[in-house]
PDB file of C-alpha atoms in Angstrom:
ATOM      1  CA  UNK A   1      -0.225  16.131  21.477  1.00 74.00           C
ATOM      2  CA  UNK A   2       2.825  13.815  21.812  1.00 74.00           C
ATOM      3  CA  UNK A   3       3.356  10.823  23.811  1.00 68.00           C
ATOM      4  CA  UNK A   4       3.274  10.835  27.800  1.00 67.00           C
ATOM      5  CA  UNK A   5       6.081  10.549  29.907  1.00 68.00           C
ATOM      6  CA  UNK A   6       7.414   6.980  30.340  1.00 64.00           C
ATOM      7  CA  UNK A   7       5.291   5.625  27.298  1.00 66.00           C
ATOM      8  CA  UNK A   8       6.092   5.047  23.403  1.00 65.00           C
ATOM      9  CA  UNK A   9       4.106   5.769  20.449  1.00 61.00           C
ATOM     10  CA  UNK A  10       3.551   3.131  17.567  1.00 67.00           C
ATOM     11  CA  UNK A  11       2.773   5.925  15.048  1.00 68.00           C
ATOM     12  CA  UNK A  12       2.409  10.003  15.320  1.00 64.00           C
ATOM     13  CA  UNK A  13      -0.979   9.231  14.597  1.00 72.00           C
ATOM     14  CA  UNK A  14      -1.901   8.091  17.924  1.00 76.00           C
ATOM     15  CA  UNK A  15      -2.224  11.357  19.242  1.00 81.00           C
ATOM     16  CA  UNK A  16      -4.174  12.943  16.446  1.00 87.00           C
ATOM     17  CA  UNK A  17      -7.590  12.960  18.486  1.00 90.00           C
ATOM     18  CA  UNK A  18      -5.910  15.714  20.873  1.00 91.00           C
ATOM     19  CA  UNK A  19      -4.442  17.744  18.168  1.00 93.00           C
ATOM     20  CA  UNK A  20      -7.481  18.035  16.676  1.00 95.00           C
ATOM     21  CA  UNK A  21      -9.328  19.151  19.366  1.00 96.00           C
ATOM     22  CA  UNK A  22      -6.374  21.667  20.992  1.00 96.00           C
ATOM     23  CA  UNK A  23      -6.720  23.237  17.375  1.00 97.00           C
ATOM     24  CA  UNK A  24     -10.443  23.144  17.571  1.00 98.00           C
ATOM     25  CA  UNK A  25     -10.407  24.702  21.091  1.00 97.00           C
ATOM     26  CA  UNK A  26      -7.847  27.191  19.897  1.00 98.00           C
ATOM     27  CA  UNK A  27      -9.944  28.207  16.922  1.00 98.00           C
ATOM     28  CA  UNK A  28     -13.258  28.776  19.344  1.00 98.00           C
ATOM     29  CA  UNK A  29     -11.419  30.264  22.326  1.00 98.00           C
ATOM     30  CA  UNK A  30     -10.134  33.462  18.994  1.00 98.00           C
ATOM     31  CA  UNK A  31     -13.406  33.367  17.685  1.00 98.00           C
ATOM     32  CA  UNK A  32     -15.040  33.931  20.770  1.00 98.00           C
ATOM     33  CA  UNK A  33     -13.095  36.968  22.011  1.00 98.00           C
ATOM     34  CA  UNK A  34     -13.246  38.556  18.637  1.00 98.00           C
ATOM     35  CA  UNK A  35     -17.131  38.004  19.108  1.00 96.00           C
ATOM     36  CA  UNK A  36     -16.922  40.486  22.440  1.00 97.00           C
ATOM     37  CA  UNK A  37     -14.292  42.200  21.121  1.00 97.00           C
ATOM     38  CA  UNK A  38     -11.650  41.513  23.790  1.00 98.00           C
ATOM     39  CA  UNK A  39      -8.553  41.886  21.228  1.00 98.00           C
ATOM     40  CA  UNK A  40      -6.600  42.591  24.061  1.00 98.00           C
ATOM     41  CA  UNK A  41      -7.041  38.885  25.087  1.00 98.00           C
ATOM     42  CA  UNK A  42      -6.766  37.742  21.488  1.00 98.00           C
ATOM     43  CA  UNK A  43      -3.203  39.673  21.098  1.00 98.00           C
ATOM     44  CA  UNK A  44      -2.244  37.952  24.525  1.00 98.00           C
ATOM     45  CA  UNK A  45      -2.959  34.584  23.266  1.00 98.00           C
ATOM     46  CA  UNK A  46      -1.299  35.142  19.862  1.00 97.00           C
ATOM     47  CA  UNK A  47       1.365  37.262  21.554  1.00 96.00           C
ATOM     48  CA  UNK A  48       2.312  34.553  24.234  1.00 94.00           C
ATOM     49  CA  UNK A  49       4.853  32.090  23.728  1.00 95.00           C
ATOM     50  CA  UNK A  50       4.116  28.036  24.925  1.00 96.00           C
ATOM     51  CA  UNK A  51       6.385  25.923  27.418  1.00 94.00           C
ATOM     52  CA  UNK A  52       6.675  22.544  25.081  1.00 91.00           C
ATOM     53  CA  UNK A  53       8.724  20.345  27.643  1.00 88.00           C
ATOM     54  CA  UNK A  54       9.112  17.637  24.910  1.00 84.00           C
ATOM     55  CA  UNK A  55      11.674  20.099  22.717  1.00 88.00           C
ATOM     56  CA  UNK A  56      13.967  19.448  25.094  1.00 87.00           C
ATOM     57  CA  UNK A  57      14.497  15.964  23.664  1.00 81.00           C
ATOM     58  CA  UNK A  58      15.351  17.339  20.249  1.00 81.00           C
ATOM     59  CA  UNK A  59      17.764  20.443  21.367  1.00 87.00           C
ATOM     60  CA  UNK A  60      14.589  22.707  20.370  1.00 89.00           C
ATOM     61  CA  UNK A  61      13.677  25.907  21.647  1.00 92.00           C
ATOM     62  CA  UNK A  62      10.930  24.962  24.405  1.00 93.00           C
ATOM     63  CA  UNK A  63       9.283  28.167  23.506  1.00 95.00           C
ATOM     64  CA  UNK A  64       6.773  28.377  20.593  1.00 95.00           C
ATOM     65  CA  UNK A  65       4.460  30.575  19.275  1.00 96.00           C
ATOM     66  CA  UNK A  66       0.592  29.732  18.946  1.00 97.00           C
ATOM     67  CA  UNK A  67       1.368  27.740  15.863  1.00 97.00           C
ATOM     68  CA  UNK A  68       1.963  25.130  17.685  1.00 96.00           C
ATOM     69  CA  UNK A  69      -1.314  24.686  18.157  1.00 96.00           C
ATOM     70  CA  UNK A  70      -1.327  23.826  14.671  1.00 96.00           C
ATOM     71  CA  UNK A  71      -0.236  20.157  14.019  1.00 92.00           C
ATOM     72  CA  UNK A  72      -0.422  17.622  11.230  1.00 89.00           C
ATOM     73  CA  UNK A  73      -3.332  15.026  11.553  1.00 89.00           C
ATOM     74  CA  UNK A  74      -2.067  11.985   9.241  1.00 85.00           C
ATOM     75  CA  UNK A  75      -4.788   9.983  10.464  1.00 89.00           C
ATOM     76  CA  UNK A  76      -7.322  12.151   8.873  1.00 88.00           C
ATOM     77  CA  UNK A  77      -5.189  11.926   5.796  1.00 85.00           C
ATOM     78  CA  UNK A  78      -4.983   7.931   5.671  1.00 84.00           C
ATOM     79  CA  UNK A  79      -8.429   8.062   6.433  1.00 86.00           C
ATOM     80  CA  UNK A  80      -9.521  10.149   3.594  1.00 79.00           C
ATOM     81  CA  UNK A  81      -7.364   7.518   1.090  1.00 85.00           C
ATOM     82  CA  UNK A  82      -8.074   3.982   2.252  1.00 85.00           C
ATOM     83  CA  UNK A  83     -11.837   5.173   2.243  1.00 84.00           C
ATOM     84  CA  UNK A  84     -11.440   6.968  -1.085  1.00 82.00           C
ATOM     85  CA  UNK A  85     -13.741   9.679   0.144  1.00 81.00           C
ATOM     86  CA  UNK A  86     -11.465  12.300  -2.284  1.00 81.00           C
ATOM     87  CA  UNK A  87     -12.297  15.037   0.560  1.00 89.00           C
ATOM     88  CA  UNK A  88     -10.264  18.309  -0.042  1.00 84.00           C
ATOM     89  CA  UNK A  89      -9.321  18.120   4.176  1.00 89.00           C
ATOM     90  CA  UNK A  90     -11.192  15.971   6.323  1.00 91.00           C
ATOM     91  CA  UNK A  91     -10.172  18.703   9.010  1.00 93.00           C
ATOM     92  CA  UNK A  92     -12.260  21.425   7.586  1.00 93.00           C
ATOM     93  CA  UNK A  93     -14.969  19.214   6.954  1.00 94.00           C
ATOM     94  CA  UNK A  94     -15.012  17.916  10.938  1.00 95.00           C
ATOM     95  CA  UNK A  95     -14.633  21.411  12.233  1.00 97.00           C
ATOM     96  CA  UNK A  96     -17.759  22.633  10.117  1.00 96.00           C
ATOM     97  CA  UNK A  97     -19.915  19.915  10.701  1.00 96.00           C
ATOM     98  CA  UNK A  98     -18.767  20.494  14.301  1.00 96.00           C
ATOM     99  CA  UNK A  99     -19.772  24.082  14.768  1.00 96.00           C
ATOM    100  CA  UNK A 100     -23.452  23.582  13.925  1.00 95.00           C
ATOM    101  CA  UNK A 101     -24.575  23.014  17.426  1.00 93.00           C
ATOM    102  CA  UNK A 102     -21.174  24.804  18.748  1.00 94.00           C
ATOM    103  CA  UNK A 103     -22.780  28.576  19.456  1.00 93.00           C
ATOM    104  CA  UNK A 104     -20.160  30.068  17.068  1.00 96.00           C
ATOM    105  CA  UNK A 105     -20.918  30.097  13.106  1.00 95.00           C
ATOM    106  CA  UNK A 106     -18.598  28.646  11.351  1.00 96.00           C
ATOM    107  CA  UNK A 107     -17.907  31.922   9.649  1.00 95.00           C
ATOM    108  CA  UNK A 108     -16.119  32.604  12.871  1.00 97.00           C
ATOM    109  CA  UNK A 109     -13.907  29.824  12.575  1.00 97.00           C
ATOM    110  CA  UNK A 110     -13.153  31.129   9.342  1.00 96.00           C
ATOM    111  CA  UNK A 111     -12.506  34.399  10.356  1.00 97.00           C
ATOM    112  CA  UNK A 112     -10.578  33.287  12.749  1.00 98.00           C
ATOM    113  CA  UNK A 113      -8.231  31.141  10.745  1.00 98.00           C
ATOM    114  CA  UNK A 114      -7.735  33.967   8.721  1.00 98.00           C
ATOM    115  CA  UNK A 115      -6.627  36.225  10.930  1.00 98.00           C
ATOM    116  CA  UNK A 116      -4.305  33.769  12.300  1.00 98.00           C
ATOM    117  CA  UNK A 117      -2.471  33.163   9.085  1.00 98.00           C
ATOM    118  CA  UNK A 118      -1.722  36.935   8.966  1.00 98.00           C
ATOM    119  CA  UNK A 119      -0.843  37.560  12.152  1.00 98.00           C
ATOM    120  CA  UNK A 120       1.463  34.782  11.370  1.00 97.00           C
ATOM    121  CA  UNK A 121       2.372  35.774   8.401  1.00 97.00           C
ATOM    122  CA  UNK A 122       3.553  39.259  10.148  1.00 97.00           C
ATOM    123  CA  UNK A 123       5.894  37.191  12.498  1.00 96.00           C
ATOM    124  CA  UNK A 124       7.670  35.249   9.653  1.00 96.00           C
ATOM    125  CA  UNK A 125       8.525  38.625   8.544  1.00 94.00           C
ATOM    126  CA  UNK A 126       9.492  40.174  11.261  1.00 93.00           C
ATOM    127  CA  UNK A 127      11.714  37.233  13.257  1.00 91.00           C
ATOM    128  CA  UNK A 128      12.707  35.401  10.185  1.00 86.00           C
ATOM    129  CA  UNK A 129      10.752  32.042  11.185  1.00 86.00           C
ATOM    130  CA  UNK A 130       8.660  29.290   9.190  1.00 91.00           C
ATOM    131  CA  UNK A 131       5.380  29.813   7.882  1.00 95.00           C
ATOM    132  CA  UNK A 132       3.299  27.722   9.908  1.00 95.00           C
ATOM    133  CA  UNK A 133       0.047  28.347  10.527  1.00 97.00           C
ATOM    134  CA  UNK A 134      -2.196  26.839   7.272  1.00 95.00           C
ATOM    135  CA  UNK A 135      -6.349  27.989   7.295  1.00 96.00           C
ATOM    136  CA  UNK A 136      -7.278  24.832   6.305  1.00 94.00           C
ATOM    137  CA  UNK A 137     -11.197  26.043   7.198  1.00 95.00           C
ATOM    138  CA  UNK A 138     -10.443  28.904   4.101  1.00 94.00           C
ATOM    139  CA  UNK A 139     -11.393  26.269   1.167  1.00 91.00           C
ATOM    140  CA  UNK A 140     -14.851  27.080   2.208  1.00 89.00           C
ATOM    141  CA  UNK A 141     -14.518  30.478   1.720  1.00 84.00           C
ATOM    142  CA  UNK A 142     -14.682  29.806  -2.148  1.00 71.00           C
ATOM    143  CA  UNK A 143     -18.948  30.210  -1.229  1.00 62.00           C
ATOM    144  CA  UNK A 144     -18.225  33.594   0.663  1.00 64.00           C
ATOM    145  CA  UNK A 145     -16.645  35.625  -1.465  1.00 66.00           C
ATOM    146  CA  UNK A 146     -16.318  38.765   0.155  1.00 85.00           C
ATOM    147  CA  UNK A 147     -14.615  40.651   3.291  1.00 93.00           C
ATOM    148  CA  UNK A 148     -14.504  39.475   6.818  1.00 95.00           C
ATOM    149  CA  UNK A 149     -16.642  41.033   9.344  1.00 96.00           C
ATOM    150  CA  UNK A 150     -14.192  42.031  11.483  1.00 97.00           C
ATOM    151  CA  UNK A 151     -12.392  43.841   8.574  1.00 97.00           C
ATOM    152  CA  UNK A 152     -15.582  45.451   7.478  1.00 97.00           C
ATOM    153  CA  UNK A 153     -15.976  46.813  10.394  1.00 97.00           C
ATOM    154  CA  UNK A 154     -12.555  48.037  10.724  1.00 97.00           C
ATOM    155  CA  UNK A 155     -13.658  50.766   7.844  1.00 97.00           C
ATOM    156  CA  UNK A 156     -14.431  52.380  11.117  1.00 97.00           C
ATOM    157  CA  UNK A 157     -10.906  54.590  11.975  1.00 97.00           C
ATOM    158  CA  UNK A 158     -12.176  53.987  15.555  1.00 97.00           C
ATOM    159  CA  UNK A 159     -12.573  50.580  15.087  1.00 97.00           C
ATOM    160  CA  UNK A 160      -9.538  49.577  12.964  1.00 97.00           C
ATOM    161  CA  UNK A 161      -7.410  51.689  16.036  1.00 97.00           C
ATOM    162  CA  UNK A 162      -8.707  48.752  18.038  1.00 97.00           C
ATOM    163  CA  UNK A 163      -7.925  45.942  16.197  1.00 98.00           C
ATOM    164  CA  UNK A 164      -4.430  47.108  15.058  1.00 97.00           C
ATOM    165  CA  UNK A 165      -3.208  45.234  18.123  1.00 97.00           C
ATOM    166  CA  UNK A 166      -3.542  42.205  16.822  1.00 98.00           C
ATOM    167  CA  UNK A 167      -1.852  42.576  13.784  1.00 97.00           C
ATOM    168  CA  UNK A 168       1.232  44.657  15.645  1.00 96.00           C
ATOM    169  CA  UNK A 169       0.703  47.430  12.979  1.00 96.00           C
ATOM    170  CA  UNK A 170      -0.395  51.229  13.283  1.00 95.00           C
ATOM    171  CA  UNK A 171      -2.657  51.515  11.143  1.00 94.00           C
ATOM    172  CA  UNK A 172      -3.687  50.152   7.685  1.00 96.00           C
ATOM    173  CA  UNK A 173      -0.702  50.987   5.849  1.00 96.00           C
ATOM    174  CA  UNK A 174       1.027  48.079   7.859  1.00 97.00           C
ATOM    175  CA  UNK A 175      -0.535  45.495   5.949  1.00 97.00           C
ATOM    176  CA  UNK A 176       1.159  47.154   2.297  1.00 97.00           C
ATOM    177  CA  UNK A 177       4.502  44.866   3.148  1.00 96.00           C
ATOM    178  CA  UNK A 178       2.476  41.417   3.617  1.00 96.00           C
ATOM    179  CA  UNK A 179       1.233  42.238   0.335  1.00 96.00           C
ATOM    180  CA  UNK A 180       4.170  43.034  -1.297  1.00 97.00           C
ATOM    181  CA  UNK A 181       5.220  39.842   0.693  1.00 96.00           C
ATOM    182  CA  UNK A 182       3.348  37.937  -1.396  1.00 97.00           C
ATOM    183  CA  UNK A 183       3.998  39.487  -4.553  1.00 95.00           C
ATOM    184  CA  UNK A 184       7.173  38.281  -4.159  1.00 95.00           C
ATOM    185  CA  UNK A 185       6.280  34.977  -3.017  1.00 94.00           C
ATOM    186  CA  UNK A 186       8.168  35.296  -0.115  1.00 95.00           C
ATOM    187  CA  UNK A 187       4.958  34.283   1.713  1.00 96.00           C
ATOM    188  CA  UNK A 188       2.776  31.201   0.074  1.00 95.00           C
ATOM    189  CA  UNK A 189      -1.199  31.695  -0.035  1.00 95.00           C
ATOM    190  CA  UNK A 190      -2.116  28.624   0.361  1.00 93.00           C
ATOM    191  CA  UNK A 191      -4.416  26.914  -2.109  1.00 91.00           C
ATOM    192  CA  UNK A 192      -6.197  24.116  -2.672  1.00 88.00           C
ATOM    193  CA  UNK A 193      -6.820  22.174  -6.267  1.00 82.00           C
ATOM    194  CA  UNK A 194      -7.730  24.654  -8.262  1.00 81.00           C
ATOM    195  CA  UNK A 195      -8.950  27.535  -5.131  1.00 86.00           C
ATOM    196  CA  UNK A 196      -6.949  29.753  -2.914  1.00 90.00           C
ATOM    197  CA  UNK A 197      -8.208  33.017  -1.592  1.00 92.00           C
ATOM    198  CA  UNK A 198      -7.091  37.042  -1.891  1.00 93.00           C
ATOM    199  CA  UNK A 199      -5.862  38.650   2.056  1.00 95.00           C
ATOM    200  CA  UNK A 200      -6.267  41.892   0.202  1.00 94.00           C
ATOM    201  CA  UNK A 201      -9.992  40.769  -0.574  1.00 93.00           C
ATOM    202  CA  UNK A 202     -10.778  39.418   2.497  1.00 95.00           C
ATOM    203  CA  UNK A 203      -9.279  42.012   4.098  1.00 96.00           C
ATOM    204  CA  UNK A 204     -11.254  44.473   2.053  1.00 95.00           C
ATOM    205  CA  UNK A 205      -8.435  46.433   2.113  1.00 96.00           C
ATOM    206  CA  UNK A 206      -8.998  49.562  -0.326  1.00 95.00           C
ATOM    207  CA  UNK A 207     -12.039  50.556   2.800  1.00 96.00           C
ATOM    208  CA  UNK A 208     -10.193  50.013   5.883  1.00 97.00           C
ATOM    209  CA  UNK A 209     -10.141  53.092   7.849  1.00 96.00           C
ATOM    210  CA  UNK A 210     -12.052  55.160   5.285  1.00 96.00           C
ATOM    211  CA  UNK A 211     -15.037  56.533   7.843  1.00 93.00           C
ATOM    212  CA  UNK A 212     -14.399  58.979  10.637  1.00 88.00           C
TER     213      UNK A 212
END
């Protein structure tokens, strides 16, 4: 996602192609084992911490968490300008497009994304660190208005015991600080013109863990 060894950049653009795609992979490799239902392998990825070599350069910690799978596209951006296409993200666009022929619905993806911004969302409150993981697929969600699978499912006791891995909670009473979290703006939602989405919603929180 950054220059090779030995070689210099022109712009940060150059390497957008790869970012895209590690984020793309990222995405389907999530949706996937949520699809079997391996969370155990989805907490390990989302659990694990990344060797970046490069921070060394820049006295940064050459450990990061999954968002860094996340990075800025500026291409797309300059893209989306000088063509005057007025595209909310040329990201989200690509990645749905992409999915058609892909095996996983793009509802996935979505689901997915979401989950990610929580489980992110659960870090920055519990180490103190940025916000950084943006579900840029979510501005399509404005046409789905309704809870996540995976959270539907979870009004299942058994089946919200095994999903609660992911999240690093015991039960559905952890999510109650990420929304007071947000109450109190101490954690953005992000939106988008004039849409942005409810986690309580797509959560469907008020039925999690209300069947035997």
């Amino acid at each position: 996602m950054d220059s090779p060894e030995g070689t210099i950049a022109r712009m940060e653009s150059d390497f957008d192609n790869f970012r895209f795609i590690i984020h793309e992979l990222f995405l389907y490799a999530i949706s996937s084992l949520l699809k079997y239902e391996c969370f155990d392998a989805v907490t390990y990825l989302i659990c694990q911490h990344y060797f970046v070599e490069k921070n060394n350069e820049y006295n940064k910690n050459v450990m990061e968490p999954f968002t860094v799978f996340l990075k800025n596209t500026y291409s797309l951006g300059h893209r989306n300008e000088r063509l005057k296409l007025k595209r909310t993200s040329l990201r989200a666009d690509l990645l749905k497009q992409r999915s058609k022929t892909s095996g996983i619905k793009f509802m996935q993806l979505m689901q997915s994304d979401f989950i990610l911004f929580i489980r992110d969302c659960f870090d920055v409150i519990k180490y103190q660190q940025h916000q950084d993981w943006r579900p840029t697929t979510l501005l399509y969600f404005e046409r789905h208005n309704g809870t996540l699978e995976i959270f539907a499912r979870a009004q299942s006791k058994e089946y919200i015991s095994k999903i609660k891995c992911i999240f690093d909670i015991e039960g559905k009473n952890g999510f109650v600080p990420l929304f007071e979290a947000f109450k109190k703006e101490e954690l953005t939602i992000p939106h988008w013109e004039f849409y942005s989405f409810s986690p309580e919603n797509l959560l469907g929180f008020e039925r999690l863990a209300t069947r035997s």
